[in-house]
mmCIF file of C-alpha atoms in Angstrom:
data_model
loop_
_atom_site.group_PDB
_atom_site.id
_atom_site.type_symbol
_atom_site.label_atom_id
_atom_site.label_comp_id
_atom_site.label_asym_id
_atom_site.label_seq_id
_atom_site.Cartn_x
_atom_site.Cartn_y
_atom_site.Cartn_z
ATOM 1 C CA LYS J 144 0.000 0.000 0.000
ATOM 2 C CA SER J 145 2.975 2.332 0.485
ATOM 3 C CA LYS J 146 3.834 1.756 -3.165
ATOM 4 C CA GLN J 147 0.232 2.298 -4.195
ATOM 5 C CA PHE J 148 -0.681 5.359 -2.161
ATOM 6 C CA TRP J 149 2.579 7.010 -1.030
ATOM 7 C CA ASN J 150 5.887 6.758 -2.920
ATOM 8 C CA PRO J 151 6.356 3.836 -5.326
ATOM 9 C CA ASP J 152 9.981 4.487 -6.269
ATOM 10 C CA LYS J 153 11.319 5.137 -2.776
ATOM 11 C CA THR J 154 9.474 2.150 -1.315
ATOM 12 C CA GLN J 155 10.854 -0.142 -4.034
ATOM 13 C CA PHE J 156 14.359 1.269 -3.542
ATOM 14 C CA TRP J 157 14.415 0.152 0.080
ATOM 15 C CA ILE J 158 13.069 -3.272 -0.828
ATOM 16 C CA ASP J 159 15.775 -3.679 -3.487
ATOM 17 C CA SER J 160 18.415 -2.455 -1.019
ATOM 18 C CA GLY J 161 17.539 -5.167 1.482
ATOM 19 C CA VAL J 162 16.138 -2.627 3.945
ATOM 20 C CA PRO J 163 12.369 -3.278 4.038
ATOM 21 C CA LEU J 164 12.002 -1.073 7.102
ATOM 22 C CA VAL J 165 8.622 0.057 8.420
ATOM 23 C CA ILE J 166 9.241 1.737 11.760
ATOM 24 C CA ASP J 167 6.881 0.913 14.606
ATOM 25 C CA ARG J 168 7.909 1.508 18.215
ATOM 26 C CA ARG J 169 10.750 3.891 18.929
ATOM 27 C CA GLU J 170 12.461 4.780 22.198
ATOM 28 C CA GLY J 171 15.754 6.535 22.910
ATOM 29 C CA TYR J 172 18.277 5.533 20.263
ATOM 30 C CA PHE J 173 16.403 2.363 19.336
ATOM 31 C CA ILE J 174 13.802 1.891 16.646
ATOM 32 C CA TYR J 175 11.758 -1.269 16.146
ATOM 33 C CA ASP J 176 10.178 -2.490 12.934
ATOM 34 C CA VAL J 177 6.648 -3.867 12.726
ATOM 35 C CA GLU J 178 7.968 -7.377 13.403
ATOM 36 C CA GLY J 179 9.760 -6.256 16.550
ATOM 37 C CA LYS J 180 13.332 -6.135 15.217
ATOM 38 C CA ARG J 181 15.458 -3.652 17.161
ATOM 39 C CA LEU J 182 17.856 -1.258 15.431
ATOM 40 C CA ILE J 183 20.340 1.200 16.930
ATOM 41 C CA ASP J 184 19.627 4.448 15.086
ATOM 42 C CA VAL J 185 22.777 6.220 13.873
ATOM 43 C CA HIS J 186 21.018 7.923 11.009
ATOM 44 C CA LEU J 187 18.786 9.959 13.341
ATOM 45 C CA ASN J 188 17.014 11.343 10.280
ATOM 46 C CA GLY J 189 19.816 13.839 9.738
ATOM 47 C CA GLY J 190 20.099 14.685 13.432
ATOM 48 C CA THR J 191 16.381 15.124 14.105
ATOM 49 C CA TYR J 192 16.743 12.657 16.977
ATOM 50 C CA ASN J 193 19.942 14.020 18.533
ATOM 51 C CA LEU J 194 18.306 13.558 21.953
ATOM 52 C CA GLY J 195 16.816 10.199 21.006
ATOM 53 C CA HIS J 196 13.349 9.226 19.893
ATOM 54 C CA ARG J 197 10.559 10.473 22.118
ATOM 55 C CA ASN J 198 12.933 11.991 24.666
ATOM 56 C CA ALA J 199 11.020 11.871 27.955
ATOM 57 C CA GLU J 200 11.710 15.493 28.920
ATOM 58 C CA VAL J 201 10.669 16.849 25.524
ATOM 59 C CA VAL J 202 7.557 14.642 25.488
ATOM 60 C CA SER J 203 6.626 15.946 28.947
ATOM 61 C CA ALA J 204 7.136 19.581 27.909
ATOM 62 C CA VAL J 205 4.996 19.220 24.773
ATOM 63 C CA THR J 206 2.298 17.248 26.609
ATOM 64 C CA ALA J 207 2.036 19.950 29.254
ATOM 65 C CA ALA J 208 2.033 22.682 26.595
ATOM 66 C CA MET J 209 -0.911 21.065 24.815
ATOM 67 C CA GLN J 210 -3.048 21.830 27.853
ATOM 68 C CA ARG J 211 -2.606 25.547 27.094
ATOM 69 C CA PHE J 212 -1.190 26.076 23.605
ATOM 70 C CA ASP J 213 -1.763 25.006 20.019
ATOM 71 C CA ILE J 214 0.033 26.170 16.873
ATOM 72 C CA GLY J 215 -0.822 29.764 17.678
ATOM 73 C CA ASN J 216 -1.325 32.665 15.285
ATOM 74 C CA HIS J 217 1.781 33.690 13.353
ATOM 75 C CA HIS J 218 0.621 37.320 13.072
ATOM 76 C CA PHE J 219 0.863 38.149 16.773
ATOM 77 C CA PRO J 220 3.515 38.287 19.474
ATOM 78 C CA SER J 221 3.692 34.997 21.366
ATOM 79 C CA LEU J 222 5.060 33.990 24.751
ATOM 80 C CA ALA J 223 6.535 30.749 23.401
ATOM 81 C CA ARG J 224 8.036 32.240 20.225
ATOM 82 C CA THR J 225 9.578 35.149 22.078
ATOM 83 C CA ALA J 226 10.987 32.935 24.839
ATOM 84 C CA LEU J 227 12.656 30.649 22.294
ATOM 85 C CA ALA J 228 14.001 33.594 20.305
ATOM 86 C CA GLU J 229 15.550 35.089 23.442
ATOM 87 C CA ALA J 230 17.119 31.746 24.395
ATOM 88 C CA LEU J 231 18.524 31.245 20.895
ATOM 89 C CA VAL J 232 20.080 34.705 20.777
ATOM 90 C CA ALA J 233 21.684 34.063 24.170
ATOM 91 C CA THR J 234 23.419 30.951 22.792
ATOM 92 C CA ALA J 235 24.146 32.269 19.284
ATOM 93 C CA PRO J 236 27.468 33.274 17.739
ATOM 94 C CA ASP J 237 28.320 36.938 18.264
ATOM 95 C CA GLY J 238 26.236 39.432 16.330
ATOM 96 C CA LEU J 239 23.112 37.337 15.772
ATOM 97 C CA THR J 240 20.277 39.231 17.426
ATOM 98 C CA LYS J 241 17.044 38.412 15.576
ATOM 99 C CA VAL J 242 15.174 35.129 15.047
ATOM 100 C CA MET J 243 12.849 34.124 12.198
ATOM 101 C CA TYR J 244 10.865 30.876 12.104
ATOM 102 C CA GLY J 245 9.973 28.171 9.621
ATOM 103 C CA SER J 246 8.478 24.725 9.926
ATOM 104 C CA GLY J 247 11.338 22.857 8.235
ATOM 105 C CA GLY J 248 14.949 23.310 7.143
ATOM 106 C CA GLY J 249 14.247 24.074 3.476
ATOM 107 C CA GLU J 250 11.801 26.819 4.378
ATOM 108 C CA ALA J 251 14.329 28.296 6.789
ATOM 109 C CA ILE J 252 16.983 28.304 4.062
ATOM 110 C CA ASP J 253 14.570 30.174 1.774
ATOM 111 C CA ILE J 254 14.036 32.756 4.520
ATOM 112 C CA ALA J 255 17.806 33.130 4.959
ATOM 113 C CA LEU J 256 18.399 33.646 1.233
ATOM 114 C CA LYS J 257 15.560 36.156 0.909
ATOM 115 C CA SER J 258 16.877 38.043 3.939
ATOM 116 C CA ALA J 259 20.369 38.228 2.410
ATOM 117 C CA ARG J 260 19.020 39.527 -0.878
ATOM 118 C CA HIS J 261 17.008 42.208 0.864
ATOM 119 C CA ALA J 262 19.910 43.282 3.062
ATOM 120 C CA THR J 263 22.472 43.523 0.245
ATOM 121 C CA LYS J 264 20.154 44.474 -2.629
ATOM 122 C CA LYS J 265 21.981 41.815 -4.681
ATOM 123 C CA ARG J 266 20.698 38.583 -6.246
ATOM 124 C CA GLY J 267 23.693 36.264 -6.534
ATOM 125 C CA ILE J 268 23.963 33.185 -4.289
ATOM 126 C CA VAL J 269 27.090 31.008 -4.036
ATOM 127 C CA SER J 270 27.020 27.482 -2.646
ATOM 128 C CA ILE J 271 29.226 24.406 -2.714
ATOM 129 C CA ALA J 272 29.193 21.827 -5.495
ATOM 130 C CA LYS J 273 27.379 18.674 -4.316
ATOM 131 C CA ALA J 274 25.636 20.774 -1.666
ATOM 132 C CA TYR J 275 22.235 20.110 -0.206
ATOM 133 C CA HIS J 276 20.154 22.731 1.576
ATOM 134 C CA GLY J 277 16.608 21.472 1.077
ATOM 135 C CA HIS J 278 13.969 20.968 -1.598
ATOM 136 C CA THR J 279 11.989 24.223 -1.474
ATOM 137 C CA GLY J 280 12.006 27.003 -4.063
ATOM 138 C CA LEU J 281 15.291 28.845 -3.472
ATOM 139 C CA ALA J 282 16.947 26.124 -1.418
ATOM 140 C CA VAL J 283 16.824 23.577 -4.235
ATOM 141 C CA ALA J 284 18.802 25.924 -6.495
ATOM 142 C CA THR J 285 21.699 25.952 -4.021
ATOM 143 C CA GLY J 286 22.021 22.168 -4.125
ATOM 144 C CA ASP J 287 23.073 19.457 -6.518
ATOM 145 C CA GLU J 288 21.208 19.004 -9.800
ATOM 146 C CA ARG J 289 20.109 15.581 -8.526
ATOM 147 C CA PHE J 290 17.284 17.352 -6.676
ATOM 148 C CA ALA J 291 16.513 20.127 -9.181
ATOM 149 C CA ASN J 292 16.494 18.859 -12.753
ATOM 150 C CA LEU J 293 13.602 16.434 -12.319
ATOM 151 C CA PHE J 294 11.325 19.376 -11.523
ATOM 152 C CA LEU J 295 12.755 21.667 -14.243
ATOM 153 C CA SER J 296 14.341 23.746 -11.480
ATOM 154 C CA ASP J 297 17.717 23.821 -13.209
ATOM 155 C CA GLN J 298 20.288 26.098 -11.644
ATOM 156 C CA PRO J 299 19.217 29.722 -12.276
ATOM 157 C CA GLU J 300 21.845 32.165 -13.482
ATOM 158 C CA ASP J 301 21.916 33.896 -10.091
ATOM 159 C CA PHE J 302 23.138 30.693 -8.393
ATOM 160 C CA THR J 303 26.766 29.587 -8.601
ATOM 161 C CA HIS J 304 28.342 26.365 -7.307
ATOM 162 C CA VAL J 305 32.040 26.180 -6.442
ATOM 163 C CA PRO J 306 34.219 23.284 -5.190
ATOM 164 C CA PHE J 307 34.545 22.748 -1.447
ATOM 165 C CA ASN J 308 37.825 23.771 0.214
ATOM 166 C CA ASP J 309 38.821 25.932 -2.771
ATOM 167 C CA LEU J 310 39.313 29.571 -1.773
ATOM 168 C CA ARG J 311 40.460 30.601 -5.253
ATOM 169 C CA ALA J 312 37.217 29.363 -6.785
ATOM 170 C CA MET J 313 35.263 31.089 -4.042
ATOM 171 C CA GLU J 314 36.999 34.409 -4.675
ATOM 172 C CA ALA J 315 36.401 34.094 -8.411
ATOM 173 C CA ALA J 316 32.679 33.664 -7.730
ATOM 174 C CA LEU J 317 32.589 36.695 -5.425
ATOM 175 C CA ARG J 318 34.880 39.045 -7.304
ATOM 176 C CA GLY J 319 32.117 40.589 -9.413
ATOM 177 C CA GLY J 320 30.526 42.090 -6.294
ATOM 178 C CA ASP J 321 27.052 40.895 -7.264
ATOM 179 C CA VAL J 322 26.672 38.122 -4.675
ATOM 180 C CA ALA J 323 24.196 38.509 -1.831
ATOM 181 C CA ALA J 324 25.362 35.500 0.186
ATOM 182 C CA VAL J 325 27.541 32.450 0.402
ATOM 183 C CA ILE J 326 25.655 29.545 1.961
ATOM 184 C CA MET J 327 27.528 26.557 3.339
ATOM 185 C CA GLU J 328 26.932 23.616 5.618
ATOM 186 C CA THR J 329 29.794 23.765 8.089
ATOM 187 C CA ILE J 330 30.389 20.093 7.210
ATOM 188 C CA PRO J 331 28.451 19.114 4.043
ATOM 189 C CA ALA J 332 26.249 16.175 5.075
ATOM 190 C CA THR J 333 24.734 14.780 1.888
ATOM 191 C CA TYR J 334 28.193 14.968 0.281
ATOM 192 C CA GLY J 335 29.536 12.578 2.915
ATOM 193 C CA PHE J 336 30.842 14.981 5.582
ATOM 194 C CA PRO J 337 34.075 16.171 3.944
ATOM 195 C CA LEU J 338 35.829 18.250 6.590
ATOM 196 C CA PRO J 339 36.716 21.890 5.951
ATOM 197 C CA ALA J 340 40.459 22.446 5.626
ATOM 198 C CA PRO J 341 42.061 24.476 8.427
ATOM 199 C CA GLY J 342 41.337 28.137 7.826
ATOM 200 C CA TYR J 343 38.948 27.514 4.924
ATOM 201 C CA LEU J 344 35.712 28.723 6.523
ATOM 202 C CA ALA J 345 37.439 31.740 8.061
ATOM 203 C CA GLY J 346 38.878 32.477 4.619
ATOM 204 C CA VAL J 347 35.411 32.338 3.060
ATOM 205 C CA LYS J 348 34.103 34.760 5.690
ATOM 206 C CA LYS J 349 36.917 37.218 4.918
ATOM 207 C CA LEU J 350 36.111 37.009 1.217
ATOM 208 C CA CYS J 351 32.453 37.693 1.981
ATOM 209 C CA GLU J 352 33.425 40.789 3.917
ATOM 210 C CA ARG J 353 35.758 41.935 1.138
ATOM 211 C CA TYR J 354 33.142 41.638 -1.594
ATOM 212 C CA GLY J 355 30.036 42.669 0.353
ATOM 213 C CA ALA J 356 28.336 39.277 0.647
ATOM 214 C CA LEU J 357 26.731 37.733 3.727
ATOM 215 C CA TYR J 358 27.868 34.402 5.168
ATOM 216 C CA ILE J 359 25.038 31.927 5.854
ATOM 217 C CA ALA J 360 25.965 28.970 8.067
ATOM 218 C CA ASP J 361 23.654 26.014 7.486
ATOM 219 C CA GLU J 362 23.811 24.195 10.837
ATOM 220 C CA VAL J 363 20.709 22.055 10.323
ATOM 221 C CA GLN J 364 22.779 18.863 10.667
ATOM 222 C CA THR J 365 26.028 20.028 12.291
ATOM 223 C CA GLY J 366 24.616 22.224 15.053
ATOM 224 C CA LEU J 367 23.229 21.461 18.512
ATOM 225 C CA MET J 368 26.376 19.962 20.070
ATOM 226 C CA ARG J 369 27.045 17.340 17.390
ATOM 227 C CA THR J 370 30.663 18.462 17.097
ATOM 228 C CA GLY J 371 31.126 19.027 20.826
ATOM 229 C CA GLU J 372 30.190 22.715 20.561
ATOM 230 C CA LEU J 373 26.654 24.037 20.312
ATOM 231 C CA TRP J 374 27.313 25.391 16.814
ATOM 232 C CA ALA J 375 30.023 23.798 14.690
ATOM 233 C CA ILE J 376 30.887 27.152 13.124
ATOM 234 C CA ASN J 377 32.162 28.332 16.521
ATOM 235 C CA LYS J 378 35.074 25.892 16.222
ATOM 236 C CA HIS J 379 36.286 27.767 13.143
ATOM 237 C CA GLY J 380 36.309 31.241 14.665
ATOM 238 C CA VAL J 381 33.642 32.444 12.234
ATOM 239 C CA ALA J 382 30.743 34.706 13.194
ATOM 240 C CA PRO J 383 28.169 34.192 10.415
ATOM 241 C CA ASP J 384 25.710 36.854 9.360
ATOM 242 C CA ILE J 385 22.922 34.272 9.325
ATOM 243 C CA LEU J 386 22.688 30.824 10.936
ATOM 244 C CA VAL J 387 20.013 28.218 10.156
ATOM 245 C CA SER J 388 18.947 25.389 12.467
ATOM 246 C CA GLY J 389 16.297 22.743 11.964
ATOM 247 C CA LYS J 390 15.790 18.993 12.403
ATOM 248 C CA GLY J 391 17.240 18.498 15.910
ATOM 249 C CA ILE J 392 15.907 21.772 17.321
ATOM 250 C CA SER J 393 12.449 20.152 17.192
ATOM 251 C CA GLY J 394 13.477 17.455 19.657
ATOM 252 C CA GLY J 395 11.944 15.138 17.085
ATOM 253 C CA MET J 396 8.520 15.951 18.525
ATOM 254 C CA TYR J 397 7.092 18.971 16.686
ATOM 255 C CA PRO J 398 8.200 20.645 13.413
ATOM 256 C CA VAL J 399 10.111 23.886 13.844
ATOM 257 C CA SER J 400 13.134 25.545 12.252
ATOM 258 C CA VAL J 401 14.913 28.790 13.012
ATOM 259 C CA VAL J 402 16.955 31.472 11.270
ATOM 260 C CA LEU J 403 19.251 33.571 13.454
ATOM 261 C CA ALA J 404 20.409 36.810 11.854
ATOM 262 C CA SER J 405 22.332 39.992 12.504
ATOM 263 C CA GLU J 406 20.468 43.298 12.659
ATOM 264 C CA ALA J 407 21.597 44.118 9.126
ATOM 265 C CA ALA J 408 20.652 40.726 7.713
ATOM 266 C CA ALA J 409 17.227 40.907 9.359
ATOM 267 C CA SER J 410 16.497 44.475 8.304
ATOM 268 C CA TRP J 411 13.315 43.492 6.443
ATOM 269 C CA LEU J 412 11.710 42.789 9.831
ATOM 270 C CA ILE J 413 11.843 46.516 10.518
ATOM 271 C CA GLU J 414 10.922 47.641 7.018
ATOM 272 C CA ASP J 415 7.973 45.277 6.452
ATOM 273 C CA GLY J 416 7.406 42.551 9.024
ATOM 274 C CA PHE J 417 4.591 41.068 6.911
ATOM 275 C CA ALA J 418 6.928 40.412 3.949
ATOM 276 C CA HIS J 419 7.392 36.750 4.847
ATOM 277 C CA MET J 420 4.745 34.725 6.658
ATOM 278 C CA SER J 421 4.517 31.055 7.603
ATOM 279 C CA THR J 422 1.330 29.703 9.166
ATOM 280 C CA PHE J 423 3.171 26.878 10.907
ATOM 281 C CA GLY J 424 6.525 28.666 11.267
ATOM 282 C CA GLY J 425 7.310 29.044 14.949
ATOM 283 C CA ALA J 426 4.249 27.054 16.001
ATOM 284 C CA GLU J 427 3.926 27.543 19.752
ATOM 285 C CA LEU J 428 4.047 23.801 20.517
ATOM 286 C CA GLY J 429 7.175 23.562 18.393
ATOM 287 C CA CYS J 430 8.752 26.440 20.283
ATOM 288 C CA VAL J 431 8.094 24.683 23.599
ATOM 289 C CA ALA J 432 9.736 21.533 22.232
ATOM 290 C CA ALA J 433 12.689 23.591 20.992
ATOM 291 C CA LEU J 434 13.102 25.424 24.312
ATOM 292 C CA LYS J 435 13.406 22.137 26.188
ATOM 293 C CA THR J 436 15.674 20.691 23.496
ATOM 294 C CA LEU J 437 17.994 23.703 23.674
ATOM 295 C CA GLU J 438 18.083 23.574 27.476
ATOM 296 C CA ILE J 439 19.014 19.861 27.504
ATOM 297 C CA THR J 440 21.589 20.308 24.758
ATOM 298 C CA CYS J 441 23.326 23.164 26.582
ATOM 299 C CA ARG J 442 23.830 21.259 29.842
ATOM 300 C CA PRO J 443 27.551 21.034 30.706
ATOM 301 C CA GLU J 444 27.303 17.288 31.308
ATOM 302 C CA VAL J 445 25.917 16.763 27.792
ATOM 303 C CA ARG J 446 28.853 18.602 26.242
ATOM 304 C CA SER J 447 31.276 16.562 28.336
ATOM 305 C CA MET J 448 29.625 13.289 27.318
ATOM 306 C CA VAL J 449 29.774 14.205 23.624
ATOM 307 C CA HIS J 450 33.528 14.656 23.942
ATOM 308 C CA TYR J 451 33.845 11.382 25.865
ATOM 309 C CA ILE J 452 31.885 9.193 23.463
ATOM 310 C CA ALA J 453 33.407 10.915 20.419
ATOM 311 C CA ALA J 454 36.787 9.745 21.718
ATOM 312 C CA MET J 455 35.356 6.231 22.128
ATOM 313 C CA PHE J 456 34.360 6.216 18.469
ATOM 314 C CA THR J 457 37.704 7.631 17.359
ATOM 315 C CA ASP J 458 39.464 4.771 19.107
ATOM 316 C CA GLY J 459 36.980 2.038 18.189
ATOM 317 C CA LEU J 460 36.632 2.950 14.525
ATOM 318 C CA SER J 461 40.400 3.294 14.140
ATOM 319 C CA LYS J 462 40.814 -0.268 15.389
ATOM 320 C CA ILE J 463 38.203 -1.536 12.932
ATOM 321 C CA GLN J 464 39.909 0.361 10.123
ATOM 322 C CA ALA J 465 43.246 -1.249 11.042
ATOM 323 C CA THR J 466 41.596 -4.656 10.584
ATOM 324 C CA TYR J 467 40.238 -3.812 7.112
ATOM 325 C CA PRO J 468 42.614 -1.111 5.806
ATOM 326 C CA ASP J 469 42.072 -1.786 2.098
ATOM 327 C CA TRP J 470 38.283 -1.793 2.464
ATOM 328 C CA PHE J 471 37.526 0.659 5.291
ATOM 329 C CA THR J 472 39.707 3.419 3.898
ATOM 330 C CA GLY J 473 38.949 6.567 5.884
ATOM 331 C CA ILE J 474 37.187 8.212 8.810
ATOM 332 C CA ARG J 475 35.900 11.779 8.561
ATOM 333 C CA GLN J 476 35.111 12.883 12.093
ATOM 334 C CA ASP J 477 34.359 16.046 14.007
ATOM 335 C CA GLY J 478 32.824 15.046 17.332
ATOM 336 C CA LEU J 479 29.789 12.908 16.553
ATOM 337 C CA VAL J 480 29.601 13.983 12.921
ATOM 338 C CA MET J 481 31.182 11.070 11.065
ATOM 339 C CA GLY J 482 31.533 9.811 7.522
ATOM 340 C CA LEU J 483 33.038 6.345 7.021
ATOM 341 C CA GLU J 484 34.817 5.895 3.681
ATOM 342 C CA PHE J 485 35.006 2.575 1.838
ATOM 343 C CA GLY J 486 37.135 1.311 -1.028
ATOM 344 C CA HIS J 487 34.312 0.895 -3.539
ATOM 345 C CA PRO J 488 32.237 3.556 -5.352
ATOM 346 C CA GLN J 489 29.068 2.106 -3.787
ATOM 347 C CA GLY J 490 30.745 0.820 -0.634
ATOM 348 C CA ALA J 491 28.451 2.519 1.867
ATOM 349 C CA LYS J 492 25.428 0.771 0.357
ATOM 350 C CA PHE J 493 27.012 -2.641 1.047
ATOM 351 C CA VAL J 494 27.766 -1.609 4.624
ATOM 352 C CA MET J 495 24.311 -0.101 5.143
ATOM 353 C CA LYS J 496 22.656 -3.404 4.212
ATOM 354 C CA ARG J 497 24.892 -5.458 6.485
ATOM 355 C CA LEU J 498 24.431 -2.991 9.352
ATOM 356 C CA TYR J 499 20.668 -3.242 8.960
ATOM 357 C CA GLU J 500 20.842 -7.025 9.120
ATOM 358 C CA ASN J 501 23.015 -6.708 12.218
ATOM 359 C CA GLY J 502 20.708 -4.352 14.118
ATOM 360 C CA VAL J 503 22.045 -0.892 13.170
ATOM 361 C CA TRP J 504 20.423 1.749 10.970
ATOM 362 C CA ALA J 505 22.811 4.099 9.150
ATOM 363 C CA ILE J 506 22.487 5.507 5.640
ATOM 364 C CA PHE J 507 24.822 6.087 2.702
ATOM 365 C CA SER J 508 25.573 9.624 1.507
ATOM 366 C CA THR J 509 23.251 10.411 -1.380
ATOM 367 C CA LEU J 510 25.851 12.357 -3.366
ATOM 368 C CA ASP J 511 28.808 10.117 -2.482
ATOM 369 C CA PRO J 512 27.704 6.512 -1.826
ATOM 370 C CA GLN J 513 31.292 5.580 -1.048
ATOM 371 C CA VAL J 514 30.725 7.268 2.327
ATOM 372 C CA LEU J 515 28.417 6.075 5.110
ATOM 373 C CA GLN J 516 26.791 8.734 7.289
ATOM 374 C CA TYR J 517 27.394 7.602 10.877
ATOM 375 C CA LYS J 518 25.767 9.894 13.430
ATOM 376 C CA PRO J 519 25.464 8.618 17.008
ATOM 377 C CA GLY J 520 23.175 10.561 19.335
ATOM 378 C CA ILE J 521 24.558 13.074 21.803
ATOM 379 C CA LEU J 522 23.026 11.310 24.848
ATOM 380 C CA LEU J 523 24.232 7.836 23.874
ATOM 381 C CA THR J 524 25.549 5.752 26.788
ATOM 382 C CA PRO J 525 29.027 4.199 26.715
ATOM 383 C CA ALA J 526 27.444 0.730 26.877
ATOM 384 C CA VAL J 527 25.436 1.321 23.706
ATOM 385 C CA CYS J 528 28.525 2.863 22.064
ATOM 386 C CA GLU J 529 30.415 -0.373 22.704
ATOM 387 C CA GLU J 530 27.560 -2.469 21.332
ATOM 388 C CA LEU J 531 27.336 -0.234 18.273
ATOM 389 C CA LEU J 532 31.064 -0.549 17.561
ATOM 390 C CA GLU J 533 30.907 -4.334 17.875
ATOM 391 C CA ARG J 534 27.984 -4.561 15.463
ATOM 392 C CA THR J 535 29.685 -2.126 13.094
ATOM 393 C CA GLU J 536 32.856 -4.228 12.949
ATOM 394 C CA VAL J 537 30.900 -7.361 12.050
ATOM 395 C CA ALA J 538 28.908 -5.548 9.354
ATOM 396 C CA ILE J 539 31.992 -3.965 7.770
ATOM 397 C CA GLY J 540 33.670 -7.372 7.547
ATOM 398 C CA LYS J 541 30.631 -8.959 5.912
ATOM 399 C CA ALA J 542 30.289 -6.073 3.455
ATOM 400 C CA ARG J 543 33.922 -6.505 2.439
ATOM 401 C CA ASP J 544 33.230 -10.172 1.735
ATOM 402 C CA ASP J 545 30.184 -9.208 -0.333
ATOM 403 C CA VAL J 546 32.345 -7.003 -2.550
ATOM 404 C CA ALA J 547 34.952 -9.769 -2.896
ATOM 405 C CA LYS J 548 32.218 -12.139 -4.107
ATOM 406 C CA GLY J 549 30.978 -9.598 -6.659
ATOM 407 C CA THR J 550 27.606 -9.072 -4.934
ATOM 408 C CA ARG J 551 25.621 -6.041 -6.080
ATOM 409 C CA PRO J 552 24.829 -3.373 -3.463
#
């Protein structure tokens, strides 16, 4: 019935991939299929479940809020929206003083791009080749053609893509002075988490300042303590003009996304506050979920545990790699943002299937299926980390054998 009424191609893809997953019960970092099979979730739907599925504190906050609030009315001031905005500004990189709301990451990216165009009175947008920033109107133009061409949304002339970690290419794109913003994931997720070279992001910010463009940090997947700091961009000494957060800020319980902006970048809010509206953007129940999520995420013990378990994975994955050096060829890691590289163009698909069979759910990188996205949750216990590493080692070994036998992914 999924194929009949929902999405025929996607449903068939998972069947063909050996992952016929229909999620039923979910709790913490475990999901269970309709037959009761348990999986450790290290996909987390792009970080939506950073705090685990149905986190008890977030569930309690939303349940209590439903006795008083609903979505609210986006036209009017709101206790919940204002409280979340104040809390976000208090934790934001320097200079970000205003908050705008969406219901999902793509919508928030559209808001960020529109804000940059208004602030600079320019149209040009520069993003990274193989980028992904969402599927909505402007966001899809910043990403790879994989998501645009099918809908005849080919890259408009105002949108330019440049290679990652290439400052010369970035300067060439900015030199004309007609660019409103550079938008970048701090670590590009759908491209397999390639890490920014030392000084690269700071160099991009300097180029933006030189040529009058704004810097938009897309922290939808890399923010909220995944790298051991609340915002990954902080580790690079960069103060963006605009920062976007989604997925995990919802606590996985109610859709909400946020755009944090400087006074200059948010100037349209003063000129015409009705210029962008979103009925479900900043829904009051979502803001309550986000407030609790932000409070949990900012606890000192959570930050300490992220550093502790990140070190566990560094050590454990390095040992697995030493066992299979010609097959498990690389580890891209910043805290709990990890991409595992394999010695086959489709290697991550082989590993994904074997992980699924062995009780772990992780997903290949859409734009580089040689790399497996491996994203443990920030509240994961050391005991589950050890179990996850053991299951990962077994799956990687079996996937290597599959490739040796000439099996198709």
